[in-house]
Short mmCIF file of C-alpha atoms and ligand atoms in Angstrom, two decimals:
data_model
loop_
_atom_site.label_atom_id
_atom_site.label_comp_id
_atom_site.label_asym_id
_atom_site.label_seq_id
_atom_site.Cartn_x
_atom_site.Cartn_y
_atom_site.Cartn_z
CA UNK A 702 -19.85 16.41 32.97
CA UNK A 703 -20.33 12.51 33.11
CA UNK A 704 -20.00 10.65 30.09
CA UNK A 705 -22.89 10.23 27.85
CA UNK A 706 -22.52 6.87 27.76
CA UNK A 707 -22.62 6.03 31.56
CA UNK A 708 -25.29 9.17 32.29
CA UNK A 709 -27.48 7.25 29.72
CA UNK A 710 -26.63 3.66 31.15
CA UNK A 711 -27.61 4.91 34.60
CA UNK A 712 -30.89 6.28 33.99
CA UNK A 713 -31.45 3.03 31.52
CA UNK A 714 -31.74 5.24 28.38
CA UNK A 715 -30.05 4.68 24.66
CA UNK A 716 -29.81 7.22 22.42
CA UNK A 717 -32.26 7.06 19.82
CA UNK A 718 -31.03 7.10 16.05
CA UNK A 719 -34.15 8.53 14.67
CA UNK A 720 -33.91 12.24 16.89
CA UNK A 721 -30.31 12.08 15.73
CA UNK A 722 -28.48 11.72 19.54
CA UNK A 723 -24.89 11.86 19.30
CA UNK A 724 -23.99 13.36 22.16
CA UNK A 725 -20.72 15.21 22.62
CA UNK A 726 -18.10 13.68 24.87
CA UNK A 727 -15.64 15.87 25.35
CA UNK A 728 -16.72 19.23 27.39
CA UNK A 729 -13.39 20.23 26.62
CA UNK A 730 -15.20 20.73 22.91
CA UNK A 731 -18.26 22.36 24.17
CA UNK A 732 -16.32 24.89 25.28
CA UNK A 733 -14.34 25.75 22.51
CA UNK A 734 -17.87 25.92 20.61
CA UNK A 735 -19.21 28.47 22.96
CA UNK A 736 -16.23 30.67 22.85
CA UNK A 737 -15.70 30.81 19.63
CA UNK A 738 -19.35 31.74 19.64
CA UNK A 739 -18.18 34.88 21.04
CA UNK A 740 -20.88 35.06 23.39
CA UNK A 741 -21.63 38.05 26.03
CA UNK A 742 -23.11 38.22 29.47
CA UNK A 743 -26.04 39.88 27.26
CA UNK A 744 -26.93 37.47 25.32
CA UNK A 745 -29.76 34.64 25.62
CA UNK A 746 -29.26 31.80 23.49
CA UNK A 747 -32.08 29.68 22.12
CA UNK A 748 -30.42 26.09 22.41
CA UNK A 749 -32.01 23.39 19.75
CA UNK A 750 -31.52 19.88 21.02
CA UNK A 751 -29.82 20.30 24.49
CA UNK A 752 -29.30 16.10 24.85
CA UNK A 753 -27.59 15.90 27.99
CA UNK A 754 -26.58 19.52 28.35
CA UNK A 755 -23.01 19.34 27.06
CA UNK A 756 -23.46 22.83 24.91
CA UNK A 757 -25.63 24.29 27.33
CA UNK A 758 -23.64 24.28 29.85
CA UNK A 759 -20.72 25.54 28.11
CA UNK A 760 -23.40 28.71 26.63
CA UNK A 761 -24.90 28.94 30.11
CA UNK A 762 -21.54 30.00 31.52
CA UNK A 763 -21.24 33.25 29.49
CA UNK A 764 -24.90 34.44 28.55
CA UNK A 765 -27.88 36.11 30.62
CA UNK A 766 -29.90 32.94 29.66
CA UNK A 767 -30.25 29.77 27.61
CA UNK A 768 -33.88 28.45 26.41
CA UNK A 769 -32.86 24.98 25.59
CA UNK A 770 -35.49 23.16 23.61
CA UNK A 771 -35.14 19.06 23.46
CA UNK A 772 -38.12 17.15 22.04
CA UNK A 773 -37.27 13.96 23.54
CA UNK A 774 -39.98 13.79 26.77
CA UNK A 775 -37.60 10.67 28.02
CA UNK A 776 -34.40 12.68 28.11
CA UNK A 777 -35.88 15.76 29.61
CA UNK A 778 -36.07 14.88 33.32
CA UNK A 779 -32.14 13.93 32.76
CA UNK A 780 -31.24 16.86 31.76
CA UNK A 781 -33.17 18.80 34.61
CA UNK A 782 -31.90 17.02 36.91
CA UNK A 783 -28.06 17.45 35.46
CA UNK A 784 -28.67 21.03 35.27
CA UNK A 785 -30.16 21.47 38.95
CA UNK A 786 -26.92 19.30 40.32
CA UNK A 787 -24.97 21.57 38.75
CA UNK A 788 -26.75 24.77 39.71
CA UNK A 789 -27.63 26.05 36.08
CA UNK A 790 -30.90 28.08 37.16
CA UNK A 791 -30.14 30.78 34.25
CA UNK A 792 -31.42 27.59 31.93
CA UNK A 793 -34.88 27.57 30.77
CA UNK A 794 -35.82 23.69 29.38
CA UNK A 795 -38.85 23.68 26.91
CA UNK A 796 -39.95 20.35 26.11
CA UNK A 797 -40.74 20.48 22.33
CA UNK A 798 -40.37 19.82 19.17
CA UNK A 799 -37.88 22.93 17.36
CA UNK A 800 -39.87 22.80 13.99
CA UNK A 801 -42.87 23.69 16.30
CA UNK A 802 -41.84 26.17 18.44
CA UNK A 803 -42.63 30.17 17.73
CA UNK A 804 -39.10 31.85 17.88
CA UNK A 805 -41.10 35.10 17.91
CA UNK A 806 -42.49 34.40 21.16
CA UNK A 807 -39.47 33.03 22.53
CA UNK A 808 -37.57 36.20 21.77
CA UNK A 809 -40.71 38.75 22.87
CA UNK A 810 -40.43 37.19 26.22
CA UNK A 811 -36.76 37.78 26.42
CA UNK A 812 -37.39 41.29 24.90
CA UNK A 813 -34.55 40.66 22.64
CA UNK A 814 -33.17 38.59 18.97
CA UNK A 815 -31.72 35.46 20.04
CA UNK A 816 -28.49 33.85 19.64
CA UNK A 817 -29.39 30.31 18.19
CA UNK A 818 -27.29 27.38 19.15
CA UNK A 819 -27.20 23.46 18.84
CA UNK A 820 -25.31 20.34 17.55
CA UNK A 821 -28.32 19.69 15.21
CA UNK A 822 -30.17 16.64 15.21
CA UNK A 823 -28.97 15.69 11.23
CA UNK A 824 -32.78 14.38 10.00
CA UNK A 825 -33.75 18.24 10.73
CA UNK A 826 -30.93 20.30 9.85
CA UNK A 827 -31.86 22.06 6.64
CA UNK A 828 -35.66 22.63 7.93
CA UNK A 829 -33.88 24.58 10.87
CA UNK A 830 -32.25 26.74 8.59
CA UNK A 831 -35.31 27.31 6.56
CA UNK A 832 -37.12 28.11 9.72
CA UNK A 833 -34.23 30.58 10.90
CA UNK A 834 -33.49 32.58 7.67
CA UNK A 835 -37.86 32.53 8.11
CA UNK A 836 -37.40 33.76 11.76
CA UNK A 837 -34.57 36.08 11.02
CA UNK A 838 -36.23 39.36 12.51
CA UNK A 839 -35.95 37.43 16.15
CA UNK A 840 -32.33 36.11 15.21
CA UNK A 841 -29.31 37.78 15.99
CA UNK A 842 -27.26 34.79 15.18
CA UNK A 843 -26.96 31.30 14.98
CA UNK A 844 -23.76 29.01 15.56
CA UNK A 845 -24.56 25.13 14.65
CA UNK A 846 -23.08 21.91 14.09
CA UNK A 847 -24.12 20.88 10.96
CA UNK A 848 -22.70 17.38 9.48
CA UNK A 849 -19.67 18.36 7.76
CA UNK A 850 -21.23 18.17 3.89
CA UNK A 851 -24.11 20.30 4.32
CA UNK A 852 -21.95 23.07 6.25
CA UNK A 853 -20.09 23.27 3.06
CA UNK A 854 -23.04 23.08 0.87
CA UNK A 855 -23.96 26.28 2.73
CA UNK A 856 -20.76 28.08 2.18
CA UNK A 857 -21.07 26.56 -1.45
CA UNK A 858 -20.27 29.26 -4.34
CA UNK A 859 -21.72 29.62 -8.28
CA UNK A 860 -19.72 26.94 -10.01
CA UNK A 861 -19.38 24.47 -7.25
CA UNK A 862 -21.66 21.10 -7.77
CA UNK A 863 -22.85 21.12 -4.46
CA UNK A 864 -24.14 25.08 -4.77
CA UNK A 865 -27.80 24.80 -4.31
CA UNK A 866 -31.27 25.99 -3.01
CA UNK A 867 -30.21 26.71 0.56
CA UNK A 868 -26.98 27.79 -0.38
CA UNK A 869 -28.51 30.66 -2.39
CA UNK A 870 -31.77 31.87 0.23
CA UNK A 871 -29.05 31.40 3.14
CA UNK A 872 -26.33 33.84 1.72
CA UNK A 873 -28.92 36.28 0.53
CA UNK A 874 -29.66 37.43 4.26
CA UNK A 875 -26.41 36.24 5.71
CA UNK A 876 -23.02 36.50 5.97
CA UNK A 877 -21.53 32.76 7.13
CA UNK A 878 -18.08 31.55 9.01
CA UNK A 879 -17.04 27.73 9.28
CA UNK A 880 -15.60 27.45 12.76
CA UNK A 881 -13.92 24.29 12.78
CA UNK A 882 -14.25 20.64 12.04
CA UNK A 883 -15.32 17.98 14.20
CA UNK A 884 -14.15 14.10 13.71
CA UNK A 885 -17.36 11.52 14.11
CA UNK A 886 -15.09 10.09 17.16
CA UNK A 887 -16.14 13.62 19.46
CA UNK A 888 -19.68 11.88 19.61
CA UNK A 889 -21.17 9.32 21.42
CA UNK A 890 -22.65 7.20 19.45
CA UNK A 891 -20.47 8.24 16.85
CA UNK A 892 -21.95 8.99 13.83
CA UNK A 893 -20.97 7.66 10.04
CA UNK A 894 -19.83 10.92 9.15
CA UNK A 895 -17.80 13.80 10.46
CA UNK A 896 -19.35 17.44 11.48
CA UNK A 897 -18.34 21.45 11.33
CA UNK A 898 -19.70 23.77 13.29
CA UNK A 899 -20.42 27.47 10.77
CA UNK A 900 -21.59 30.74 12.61
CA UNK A 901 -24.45 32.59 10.47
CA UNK A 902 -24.78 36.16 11.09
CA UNK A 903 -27.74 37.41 10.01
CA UNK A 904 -27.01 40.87 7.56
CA UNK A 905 -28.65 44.13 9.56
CA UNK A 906 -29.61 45.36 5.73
CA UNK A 907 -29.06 43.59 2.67
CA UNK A 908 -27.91 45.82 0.06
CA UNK A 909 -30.05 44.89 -2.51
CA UNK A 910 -32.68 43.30 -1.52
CA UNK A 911 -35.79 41.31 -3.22
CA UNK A 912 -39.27 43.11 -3.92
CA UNK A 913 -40.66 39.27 -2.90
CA UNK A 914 -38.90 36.63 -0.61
CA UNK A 915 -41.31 33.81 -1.39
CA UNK A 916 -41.12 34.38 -5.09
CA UNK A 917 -37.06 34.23 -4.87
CA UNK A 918 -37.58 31.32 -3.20
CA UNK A 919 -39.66 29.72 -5.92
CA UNK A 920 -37.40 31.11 -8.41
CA UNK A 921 -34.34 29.13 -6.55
CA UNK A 922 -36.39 25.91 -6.41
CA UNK A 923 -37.19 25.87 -9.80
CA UNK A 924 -33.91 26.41 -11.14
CA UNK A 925 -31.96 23.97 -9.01
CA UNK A 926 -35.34 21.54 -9.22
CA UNK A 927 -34.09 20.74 -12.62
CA UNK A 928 -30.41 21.86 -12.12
CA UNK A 929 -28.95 20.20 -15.29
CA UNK A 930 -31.47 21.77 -17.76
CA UNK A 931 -30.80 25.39 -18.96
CA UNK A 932 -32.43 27.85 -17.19
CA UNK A 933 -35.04 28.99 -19.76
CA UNK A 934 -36.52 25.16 -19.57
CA UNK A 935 -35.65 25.03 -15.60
CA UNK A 936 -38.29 28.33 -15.45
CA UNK A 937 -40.68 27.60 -17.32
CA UNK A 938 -43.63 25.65 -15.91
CA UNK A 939 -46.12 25.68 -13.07
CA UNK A 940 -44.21 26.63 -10.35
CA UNK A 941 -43.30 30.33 -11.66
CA UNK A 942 -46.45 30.16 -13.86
CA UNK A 943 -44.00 31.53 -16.82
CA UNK A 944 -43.84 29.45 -20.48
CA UNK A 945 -40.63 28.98 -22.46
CA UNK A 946 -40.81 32.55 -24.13
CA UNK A 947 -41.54 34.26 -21.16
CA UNK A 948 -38.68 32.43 -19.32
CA UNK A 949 -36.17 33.34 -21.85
CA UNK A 950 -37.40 36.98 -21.95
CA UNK A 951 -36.91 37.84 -17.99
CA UNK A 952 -33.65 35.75 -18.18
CA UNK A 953 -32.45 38.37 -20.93
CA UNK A 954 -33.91 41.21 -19.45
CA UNK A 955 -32.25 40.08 -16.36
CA UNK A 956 -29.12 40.17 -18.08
CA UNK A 957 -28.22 36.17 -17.77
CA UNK A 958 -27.99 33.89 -20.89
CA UNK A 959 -31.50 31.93 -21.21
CA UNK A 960 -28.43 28.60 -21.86
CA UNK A 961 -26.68 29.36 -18.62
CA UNK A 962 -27.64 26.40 -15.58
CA UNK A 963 -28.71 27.74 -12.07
CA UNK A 964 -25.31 26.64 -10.56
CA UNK A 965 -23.35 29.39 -12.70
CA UNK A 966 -25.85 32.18 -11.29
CA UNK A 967 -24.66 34.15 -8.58
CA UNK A 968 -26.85 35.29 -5.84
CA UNK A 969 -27.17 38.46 -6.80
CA UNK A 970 -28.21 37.34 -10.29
CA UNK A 971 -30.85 35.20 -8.57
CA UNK A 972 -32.35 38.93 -6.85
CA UNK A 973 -32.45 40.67 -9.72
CA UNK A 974 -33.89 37.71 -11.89
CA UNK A 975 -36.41 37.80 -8.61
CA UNK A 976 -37.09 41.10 -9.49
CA UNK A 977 -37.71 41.21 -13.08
CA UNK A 978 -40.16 38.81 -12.74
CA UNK A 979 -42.17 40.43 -9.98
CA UNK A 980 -42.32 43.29 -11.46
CA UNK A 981 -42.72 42.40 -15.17
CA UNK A 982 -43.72 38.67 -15.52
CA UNK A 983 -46.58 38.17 -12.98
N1 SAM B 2280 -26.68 19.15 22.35
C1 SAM B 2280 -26.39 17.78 22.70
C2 SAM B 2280 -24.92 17.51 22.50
O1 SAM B 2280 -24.26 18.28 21.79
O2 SAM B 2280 -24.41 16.55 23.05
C3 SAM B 2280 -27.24 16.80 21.89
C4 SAM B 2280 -27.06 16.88 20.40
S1 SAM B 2280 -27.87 15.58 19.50
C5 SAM B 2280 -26.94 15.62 18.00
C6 SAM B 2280 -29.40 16.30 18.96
C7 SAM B 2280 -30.44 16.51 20.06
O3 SAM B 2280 -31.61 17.10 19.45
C8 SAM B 2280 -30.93 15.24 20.74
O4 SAM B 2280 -30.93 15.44 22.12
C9 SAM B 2280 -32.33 15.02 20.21
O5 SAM B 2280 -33.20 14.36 21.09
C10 SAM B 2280 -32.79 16.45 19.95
N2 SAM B 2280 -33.83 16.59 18.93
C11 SAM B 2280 -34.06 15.82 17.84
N3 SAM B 2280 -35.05 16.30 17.10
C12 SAM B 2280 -35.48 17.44 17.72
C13 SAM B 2280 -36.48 18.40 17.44
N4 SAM B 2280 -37.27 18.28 16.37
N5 SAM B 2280 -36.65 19.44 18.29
C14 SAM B 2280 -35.85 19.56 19.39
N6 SAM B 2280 -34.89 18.68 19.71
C15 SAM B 2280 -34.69 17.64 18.88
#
């Protein structure tokens, strides 16, 4: 693999802050992605953001195919032209934008759930989980490089400040695995802050699941929306159409103290809060 810098110099490119390049120099450290990924000659991985190929490469190696999706149209015919030197024909390039693309039709063409990769573009990185826990029914798995804060926002637990919206919606339907750390200095340009790459597995069956996923998810916005008021004021309002009394009563049928905040609830509180109020509030 070339460097990025030089591959970019030669084809008289820069990397563009706002799509969030940083490129990864080292293949050395694509490959350690992809096998930690524990990857088989089964799977097709649905790359988001392949840059200049560095991680698809490394999946390409090990999987029956890799759909690599990169929006930038100036990039594209560098890549395809580093993949066809280097004799990647199991790599599909789609040039688009990931927020636009229809996962479902990506994975009915492959006639199987994907494995979803990519050193995320940072401006996009919690809409691509949204769209993923979304899209979960065509998604195996997903490994990403996420920068380093939001990974652990992710992982976040009840109690912890930085415990929030996606924290909560992305362990209901998954289980989730940092796989390492990654100093700002693997990346060309490097970035202000450092990155760590976490491995979602999407749960076959959750346990106990929600009668409505779009009401939890209303019910998780408007309790962190207003994260330092208790949680019979944080509920109450337009969003869940519910008023102070009716808060407080679904809180205490729920079995959680109307005083509590939303960062002491754990997720299964937040399901069966979901559920009292689908089935007795609305
Ligand atoms: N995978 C490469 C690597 O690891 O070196 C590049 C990673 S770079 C952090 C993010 C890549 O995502 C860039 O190539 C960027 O152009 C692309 N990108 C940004 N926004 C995108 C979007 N909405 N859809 C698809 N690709 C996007």
């Amino acid at each position: 693999m070339t460097s990025p810098n030089i591959l970019l110099k030669a084809w008289n490119l820069h990397a563009r802050k706002e799509l969030g390049q940083n490129f990864l120099i080292n293949p050395a450290v694509a490959e350690q992605i992809a096998l930690r990924a524990h990857l088989t000659p089964k799977d097709v991985v649905l790359e988001i953001g392949a840059g200049l190929g560095a991680l698809t490469t490394a999946a390409a190696g090990r999987v029956a195919k890799v759909v690599a999706v990169e929006k930038d149209r100036s990039l594209v015919p560098l890549l395809r032209a580093e993949l066809l030197a280097g004799g990647w024909d199991q790599v599909q390039v789609i040039e688009q934008d990931i927020l636009a693309l229809d996962i479902k039709a990506v994975a009915d063409a492959q006639g199987r759930r994907l494995v979803v990769m990519g050193n995320l573009p940072y401006n996009i990185s919690s809409q691509v989980v949204v769209k993923l826990i979304e899209s979960r029914q065509w998604v195996e798995r997903a490994v990403l490089m996420f920068q380093k804060e939001l990974a652990r926002r992710l992982c976040a637990g009840p109690g912890s400040r930085t415990y929030g919206r996606l924290s909560v919606m992305l362990q209901y339907c998954a289980d989730l695995n940092l796989l390492q750390d990654l100093r700002a200095d693997q990346f060309h340009p490097r970035p202000k802050v450092d990155s760590a790459v976490l491995a979602i597995q999407f749960k076959s069956s959750i346990a106990h699941p929600v009668a409505d996923e779009k009401k939890m998810a209303r019910v998780v916005q408007a309790a962190f929306g207003q994260r330092r008021k208790t949680l019979r004021n944080a509920l109450s309002g337009a969003l869940l159409n519910l008023d102070s009394a009716s808060a407080a009563a679904a809180l205490e049928q729920s079995g959680i103290d109307p005083v509590r905040r939303a960062e002491t609830l754990s997720v299964a509180e937040f399901v069966n809060l979901t559920n009292t109020i689908v089935n007795f509030f609305q």
